Amino acid sequence: DVQLLESGGGLVQPGGSLRLSCAASGFTFANYAMNWVRQAPGKGLEWVSRIGGSGTITYYADSVKGRFTISRDNSRNTLYLQMDALRAEDTAVYYCAKGQSGGQAAALNYWGQGALVTVSS
Amino acid sequence: DIQMTQSPSSLSASVGDRVTITCRASQDINYYLAWYQQKPGKVPNLLIYAASTLQSGVPSRISGSGSGTDFTLTISSLQPEDVATYYCQKYNSAPLTFGGGTKVEIK
């Protein structure tokens, strides 16, 4: 079975940094694009970032571009999101989500349980 | 960037009713449209991809249609377990924008 397990969430002060990890199992990790999606408390879903299977192609939402960095280690079957210069509006549950394929055009067919990031002083 | 607009933002219907949710893209996205269901306190779940292809395990009372800019999610006979918020998402190219969501409740 496909499993995605996020870790690394927590409380951080504005301007601080945090790194989320997503450990994947149950599929050939390197063959699939991976995404981060977030959901602020009581709000809707917001796509954050995508990385291709090889890790060379990345995309970001305008709201995080220049502050967040997505990466992956295919030898460890792990996805990362490095979050710098955090703001209060980055407070959300962050989900890692698997693309249906390795290509750019892929819906998100498996989601992790989420990691809560709270940015507050 | 392409914007995704869902309507209505919420609805209340009786068990057995036919429910329709619409999603409009600000530009042509062909058939690259997915629908997700998020039950209260739960993780989002993929229902439909390629505008009308049902994900494995999704009940057949749920269907999707449309292409280009206008899309529809239909629940043919609303059941109590369908109480959830539904989101559309474009995925032809980044950014993979979600619609604002439609909260479905039982009357």
mmCIF file of C-alpha atoms in Angstrom:
data_model
loop_
_atom_site.group_PDB
_atom_site.id
_atom_site.type_symbol
_atom_site.label_atom_id
_atom_site.label_comp_id
_atom_site.label_asym_id
_atom_site.label_seq_id
_atom_site.Cartn_x
_atom_site.Cartn_y
_atom_site.Cartn_z
ATOM 1 C CA ASP A 1 0.000 0.000 0.000
ATOM 2 C CA VAL A 2 1.098 3.538 -0.730
ATOM 3 C CA GLN A 3 2.035 5.434 2.420
ATOM 4 C CA LEU A 4 3.153 9.031 2.832
ATOM 5 C CA LEU A 5 4.258 10.190 6.272
ATOM 6 C CA GLU A 6 5.073 13.829 6.919
ATOM 7 C CA SER A 7 7.269 15.033 9.765
ATOM 8 C CA GLY A 8 9.015 18.202 10.872
ATOM 9 C CA GLY A 9 6.072 20.437 11.622
ATOM 10 C CA GLY A 10 5.909 22.661 14.678
ATOM 11 C CA LEU A 11 5.887 26.174 16.073
ATOM 12 C CA VAL A 12 8.303 28.695 14.583
ATOM 13 C CA GLN A 13 8.709 32.445 14.963
ATOM 14 C CA PRO A 14 8.092 34.809 12.041
ATOM 15 C CA GLY A 15 11.213 34.990 9.895
ATOM 16 C CA GLY A 16 12.313 31.544 11.011
ATOM 17 C CA SER A 17 12.910 28.338 9.087
ATOM 18 C CA LEU A 18 11.560 24.815 9.155
ATOM 19 C CA ARG A 19 12.109 21.708 7.031
ATOM 20 C CA LEU A 20 9.314 19.251 6.357
ATOM 21 C CA SER A 21 9.981 15.669 5.313
ATOM 22 C CA CYS A 22 7.682 13.142 3.689
ATOM 23 C CA ALA A 23 8.702 9.489 3.817
ATOM 24 C CA ALA A 24 7.172 7.484 0.984
ATOM 25 C CA SER A 25 6.640 3.741 0.644
ATOM 26 C CA GLY A 26 4.637 1.262 -1.385
ATOM 27 C CA PHE A 27 5.583 2.570 -4.836
ATOM 28 C CA THR A 28 8.659 3.305 -6.975
ATOM 29 C CA PHE A 29 9.277 6.785 -5.604
ATOM 30 C CA ALA A 30 11.580 8.009 -8.375
ATOM 31 C CA ASN A 31 8.933 7.368 -11.042
ATOM 32 C CA TYR A 32 6.422 9.901 -9.720
ATOM 33 C CA ALA A 33 6.100 13.638 -9.360
ATOM 34 C CA MET A 34 5.454 14.798 -5.802
ATOM 35 C CA ASN A 35 3.689 17.850 -4.452
ATOM 36 C CA TRP A 36 3.148 19.895 -1.329
ATOM 37 C CA VAL A 37 -0.342 21.256 -0.678
ATOM 38 C CA ARG A 38 -1.321 23.316 2.354
ATOM 39 C CA GLN A 39 -4.517 24.196 4.149
ATOM 40 C CA ALA A 40 -4.736 27.119 6.541
ATOM 41 C CA PRO A 41 -7.068 26.644 9.523
ATOM 42 C CA GLY A 42 -10.674 26.676 8.338
ATOM 43 C CA LYS A 43 -9.661 27.493 4.767
ATOM 44 C CA GLY A 44 -9.426 25.723 1.421
ATOM 45 C CA LEU A 45 -6.618 23.829 -0.266
ATOM 46 C CA GLU A 46 -3.645 25.706 -1.701
ATOM 47 C CA TRP A 47 -1.095 24.020 -3.957
ATOM 48 C CA VAL A 48 2.423 24.961 -2.867
ATOM 49 C CA SER A 49 5.036 23.168 -4.966
ATOM 50 C CA ARG A 50 5.779 20.256 -7.317
ATOM 51 C CA ILE A 51 8.917 18.324 -8.181
ATOM 52 C CA GLY A 52 9.407 15.885 -11.022
ATOM 53 C CA GLY A 53 10.525 12.324 -10.510
ATOM 54 C CA SER A 54 14.206 13.015 -11.176
ATOM 55 C CA GLY A 55 14.208 16.107 -8.990
ATOM 56 C CA THR A 56 15.468 18.458 -11.679
ATOM 57 C CA ILE A 57 12.194 20.232 -12.476
ATOM 58 C CA THR A 58 10.429 22.220 -9.774
ATOM 59 C CA TYR A 59 7.487 24.600 -9.610
ATOM 60 C CA TYR A 60 6.212 26.925 -6.892
ATOM 61 C CA ALA A 61 3.154 28.965 -6.058
ATOM 62 C CA ASP A 62 3.810 32.701 -6.226
ATOM 63 C CA SER A 63 3.018 32.962 -2.508
ATOM 64 C CA VAL A 64 6.112 30.901 -1.578
ATOM 65 C CA LYS A 65 8.470 31.462 -4.496
ATOM 66 C CA GLY A 66 11.921 32.529 -3.298
ATOM 67 C CA ARG A 67 11.224 31.414 0.283
ATOM 68 C CA PHE A 68 10.438 27.688 -0.032
ATOM 69 C CA THR A 69 12.549 24.987 -1.706
ATOM 70 C CA ILE A 70 11.249 21.569 -2.680
ATOM 71 C CA SER A 71 13.676 18.673 -3.077
ATOM 72 C CA ARG A 72 13.763 14.904 -2.989
ATOM 73 C CA ASP A 73 16.187 12.101 -2.188
ATOM 74 C CA ASN A 74 15.197 9.144 -4.339
ATOM 75 C CA SER A 75 17.710 6.898 -2.552
ATOM 76 C CA ARG A 76 15.838 7.536 0.716
ATOM 77 C CA ASN A 77 12.328 7.709 -0.816
ATOM 78 C CA THR A 78 11.872 11.062 0.872
ATOM 79 C CA LEU A 79 10.429 14.407 -0.192
ATOM 80 C CA TYR A 80 11.414 17.666 1.500
ATOM 81 C CA LEU A 81 10.153 21.211 1.809
ATOM 82 C CA GLN A 82 12.612 23.758 3.161
ATOM 83 C CA MET A 83 10.662 26.785 4.393
ATOM 84 C CA ASP A 84 12.566 30.006 5.070
ATOM 85 C CA ALA A 85 11.485 33.537 5.963
ATOM 86 C CA LEU A 86 8.238 32.150 7.363
ATOM 87 C CA ARG A 87 5.251 34.426 7.816
ATOM 88 C CA ALA A 88 2.097 34.174 9.902
ATOM 89 C CA GLU A 89 0.125 33.468 6.733
ATOM 90 C CA ASP A 90 2.180 30.311 6.167
ATOM 91 C CA THR A 91 0.433 28.746 9.162
ATOM 92 C CA ALA A 92 -1.290 25.643 7.807
ATOM 93 C CA VAL A 93 -1.402 21.894 7.645
ATOM 94 C CA TYR A 94 1.064 20.839 4.962
ATOM 95 C CA TYR A 95 0.261 17.704 2.981
ATOM 96 C CA CYS A 96 2.606 15.823 0.705
ATOM 97 C CA ALA A 97 0.763 14.321 -2.238
ATOM 98 C CA LYS A 98 1.793 11.860 -4.925
ATOM 99 C CA GLY A 99 1.134 12.558 -8.586
ATOM 100 C CA GLN A 100 -0.572 9.905 -10.652
ATOM 101 C CA SER A 101 2.439 9.851 -12.973
ATOM 102 C CA GLY A 102 5.923 11.230 -13.384
ATOM 103 C CA GLY A 103 4.744 13.799 -15.880
ATOM 104 C CA GLN A 104 3.713 17.372 -15.228
ATOM 105 C CA ALA A 105 0.034 16.753 -15.874
ATOM 106 C CA ALA A 106 -0.959 14.480 -13.029
ATOM 107 C CA ALA A 107 -3.726 14.633 -10.441
ATOM 108 C CA LEU A 108 -2.894 13.859 -6.811
ATOM 109 C CA ASN A 109 -3.941 10.305 -6.039
ATOM 110 C CA TYR A 110 -2.400 9.764 -2.589
ATOM 111 C CA TRP A 111 -2.034 12.195 0.303
ATOM 112 C CA GLY A 112 -0.202 12.074 3.608
ATOM 113 C CA GLN A 113 -1.872 12.813 6.934
ATOM 114 C CA GLY A 114 -0.376 16.293 7.074
ATOM 115 C CA ALA A 115 2.052 18.238 9.262
ATOM 116 C CA LEU A 116 0.947 21.336 11.154
ATOM 117 C CA VAL A 117 3.169 24.399 10.827
ATOM 118 C CA THR A 118 2.388 27.318 13.100
ATOM 119 C CA VAL A 119 4.178 30.622 12.593
ATOM 120 C CA SER A 120 3.748 32.833 15.639
ATOM 121 C CA SER A 121 5.741 34.856 18.111
ATOM 122 C CA ASP B 1 -2.265 32.345 -14.059
ATOM 123 C CA ILE B 2 -5.493 30.432 -14.612
ATOM 124 C CA GLN B 3 -8.140 30.946 -11.929
ATOM 125 C CA MET B 4 -10.592 28.233 -10.843
ATOM 126 C CA THR B 5 -14.035 29.344 -9.669
ATOM 127 C CA GLN B 6 -16.416 26.941 -7.959
ATOM 128 C CA SER B 7 -20.090 27.446 -7.297
ATOM 129 C CA PRO B 8 -21.945 27.345 -5.074
ATOM 130 C CA SER B 9 -19.663 27.801 -2.071
ATOM 131 C CA SER B 10 -22.084 25.758 0.001
ATOM 132 C CA LEU B 11 -25.321 23.845 -0.430
ATOM 133 C CA SER B 12 -27.805 21.944 1.661
ATOM 134 C CA ALA B 13 -29.823 19.121 0.134
ATOM 135 C CA SER B 14 -31.936 16.188 1.231
ATOM 136 C CA VAL B 15 -30.877 12.558 1.160
ATOM 137 C CA GLY B 16 -31.621 11.205 -2.300
ATOM 138 C CA ASP B 17 -31.404 14.585 -4.018
ATOM 139 C CA ARG B 18 -29.341 15.186 -7.142
ATOM 140 C CA VAL B 19 -26.504 17.615 -6.383
ATOM 141 C CA THR B 20 -24.479 19.549 -8.944
ATOM 142 C CA ILE B 21 -21.302 21.552 -8.354
ATOM 143 C CA THR B 22 -19.729 23.623 -11.082
ATOM 144 C CA CYS B 23 -16.118 24.644 -11.666
ATOM 145 C CA ARG B 24 -15.044 27.217 -14.215
ATOM 146 C CA ALA B 25 -11.479 27.806 -15.435
ATOM 147 C CA SER B 26 -10.493 31.285 -16.604
ATOM 148 C CA GLN B 27 -8.746 29.706 -19.635
ATOM 149 C CA ASP B 28 -9.030 26.459 -21.568
ATOM 150 C CA ILE B 29 -7.545 23.545 -19.576
ATOM 151 C CA ASN B 30 -8.745 20.816 -21.945
ATOM 152 C CA TYR B 31 -9.708 17.876 -19.708
ATOM 153 C CA TYR B 32 -7.007 18.361 -17.044
ATOM 154 C CA LEU B 33 -9.464 18.746 -14.183
ATOM 155 C CA ALA B 34 -9.637 16.753 -10.956
ATOM 156 C CA TRP B 35 -12.209 16.664 -8.169
ATOM 157 C CA TYR B 36 -11.373 15.924 -4.542
ATOM 158 C CA GLN B 37 -13.556 15.194 -1.537
ATOM 159 C CA GLN B 38 -12.501 16.246 1.951
ATOM 160 C CA LYS B 39 -14.634 14.967 4.790
ATOM 161 C CA PRO B 40 -14.538 16.892 8.088
ATOM 162 C CA GLY B 41 -11.199 16.391 9.836
ATOM 163 C CA LYS B 42 -9.902 14.118 7.091
ATOM 164 C CA VAL B 43 -7.351 14.170 4.293
ATOM 165 C CA PRO B 44 -8.484 15.118 0.748
ATOM 166 C CA ASN B 45 -9.349 12.163 -1.477
ATOM 167 C CA LEU B 46 -9.195 12.049 -5.288
ATOM 168 C CA LEU B 47 -12.629 11.340 -6.765
ATOM 169 C CA ILE B 48 -12.313 12.131 -10.461
ATOM 170 C CA TYR B 49 -9.468 12.922 -12.864
ATOM 171 C CA ALA B 50 -9.367 13.820 -16.519
ATOM 172 C CA ALA B 51 -12.677 15.618 -15.901
ATOM 173 C CA SER B 52 -14.788 12.456 -16.005
ATOM 174 C CA THR B 53 -12.729 9.382 -15.035
ATOM 175 C CA LEU B 54 -13.801 7.905 -11.724
ATOM 176 C CA GLN B 55 -10.961 6.981 -9.375
ATOM 177 C CA SER B 56 -11.012 3.350 -8.245
ATOM 178 C CA GLY B 57 -13.331 2.760 -5.292
ATOM 179 C CA VAL B 58 -15.432 5.889 -5.803
ATOM 180 C CA PRO B 59 -19.168 5.120 -5.842
ATOM 181 C CA SER B 60 -20.890 5.329 -9.208
ATOM 182 C CA ARG B 61 -23.436 7.874 -7.968
ATOM 183 C CA ILE B 62 -20.586 10.406 -8.336
ATOM 184 C CA SER B 63 -19.746 11.590 -11.842
ATOM 185 C CA GLY B 64 -17.894 14.367 -13.612
ATOM 186 C CA SER B 65 -18.255 16.055 -16.957
ATOM 187 C CA GLY B 66 -16.988 18.956 -19.009
ATOM 188 C CA SER B 67 -13.943 20.105 -20.908
ATOM 189 C CA GLY B 68 -12.252 23.339 -21.818
ATOM 190 C CA THR B 69 -13.433 25.857 -19.221
ATOM 191 C CA ASP B 70 -16.656 24.477 -17.731
ATOM 192 C CA PHE B 71 -16.875 21.389 -15.548
ATOM 193 C CA THR B 72 -19.479 19.711 -13.355
ATOM 194 C CA LEU B 73 -19.430 17.272 -10.459
ATOM 195 C CA THR B 74 -22.729 15.472 -9.927
ATOM 196 C CA ILE B 75 -23.907 13.311 -7.064
ATOM 197 C CA SER B 76 -26.956 11.527 -8.468
ATOM 198 C CA SER B 77 -28.477 10.575 -5.100
ATOM 199 C CA LEU B 78 -26.995 12.354 -2.084
ATOM 200 C CA GLN B 79 -26.102 10.084 0.827
ATOM 201 C CA PRO B 80 -25.163 11.005 4.422
ATOM 202 C CA GLU B 81 -21.578 9.863 3.802
ATOM 203 C CA ASP B 82 -21.268 12.473 1.039
ATOM 204 C CA VAL B 83 -21.185 15.307 3.597
ATOM 205 C CA ALA B 84 -17.861 16.939 2.767
ATOM 206 C CA THR B 85 -16.186 19.839 1.034
ATOM 207 C CA TYR B 86 -15.467 19.276 -2.648
ATOM 208 C CA TYR B 87 -12.614 20.930 -4.539
ATOM 209 C CA CYS B 88 -11.782 21.109 -8.205
ATOM 210 C CA GLN B 89 -8.172 21.440 -9.361
ATOM 211 C CA LYS B 90 -6.510 22.142 -12.687
ATOM 212 C CA TYR B 91 -3.399 20.081 -13.316
ATOM 213 C CA ASN B 92 -2.403 20.708 -16.936
ATOM 214 C CA SER B 93 0.493 22.908 -15.840
ATOM 215 C CA ALA B 94 1.797 24.721 -12.780
ATOM 216 C CA PRO B 95 0.407 26.350 -10.740
ATOM 217 C CA LEU B 96 -1.976 23.488 -9.951
ATOM 218 C CA THR B 97 -4.733 25.791 -8.724
ATOM 219 C CA PHE B 98 -7.651 24.600 -6.604
ATOM 220 C CA GLY B 99 -11.124 26.036 -6.640
ATOM 221 C CA GLY B 100 -12.405 27.613 -3.470
ATOM 222 C CA GLY B 101 -14.413 24.569 -2.420
ATOM 223 C CA THR B 102 -18.080 23.646 -2.077
ATOM 224 C CA LYS B 103 -19.374 22.531 1.313
ATOM 225 C CA VAL B 104 -22.166 19.974 1.001
ATOM 226 C CA GLU B 105 -24.519 19.390 3.919
ATOM 227 C CA ILE B 106 -27.649 17.354 4.522
ATOM 228 C CA LYS B 107 -30.876 19.299 4.961
#
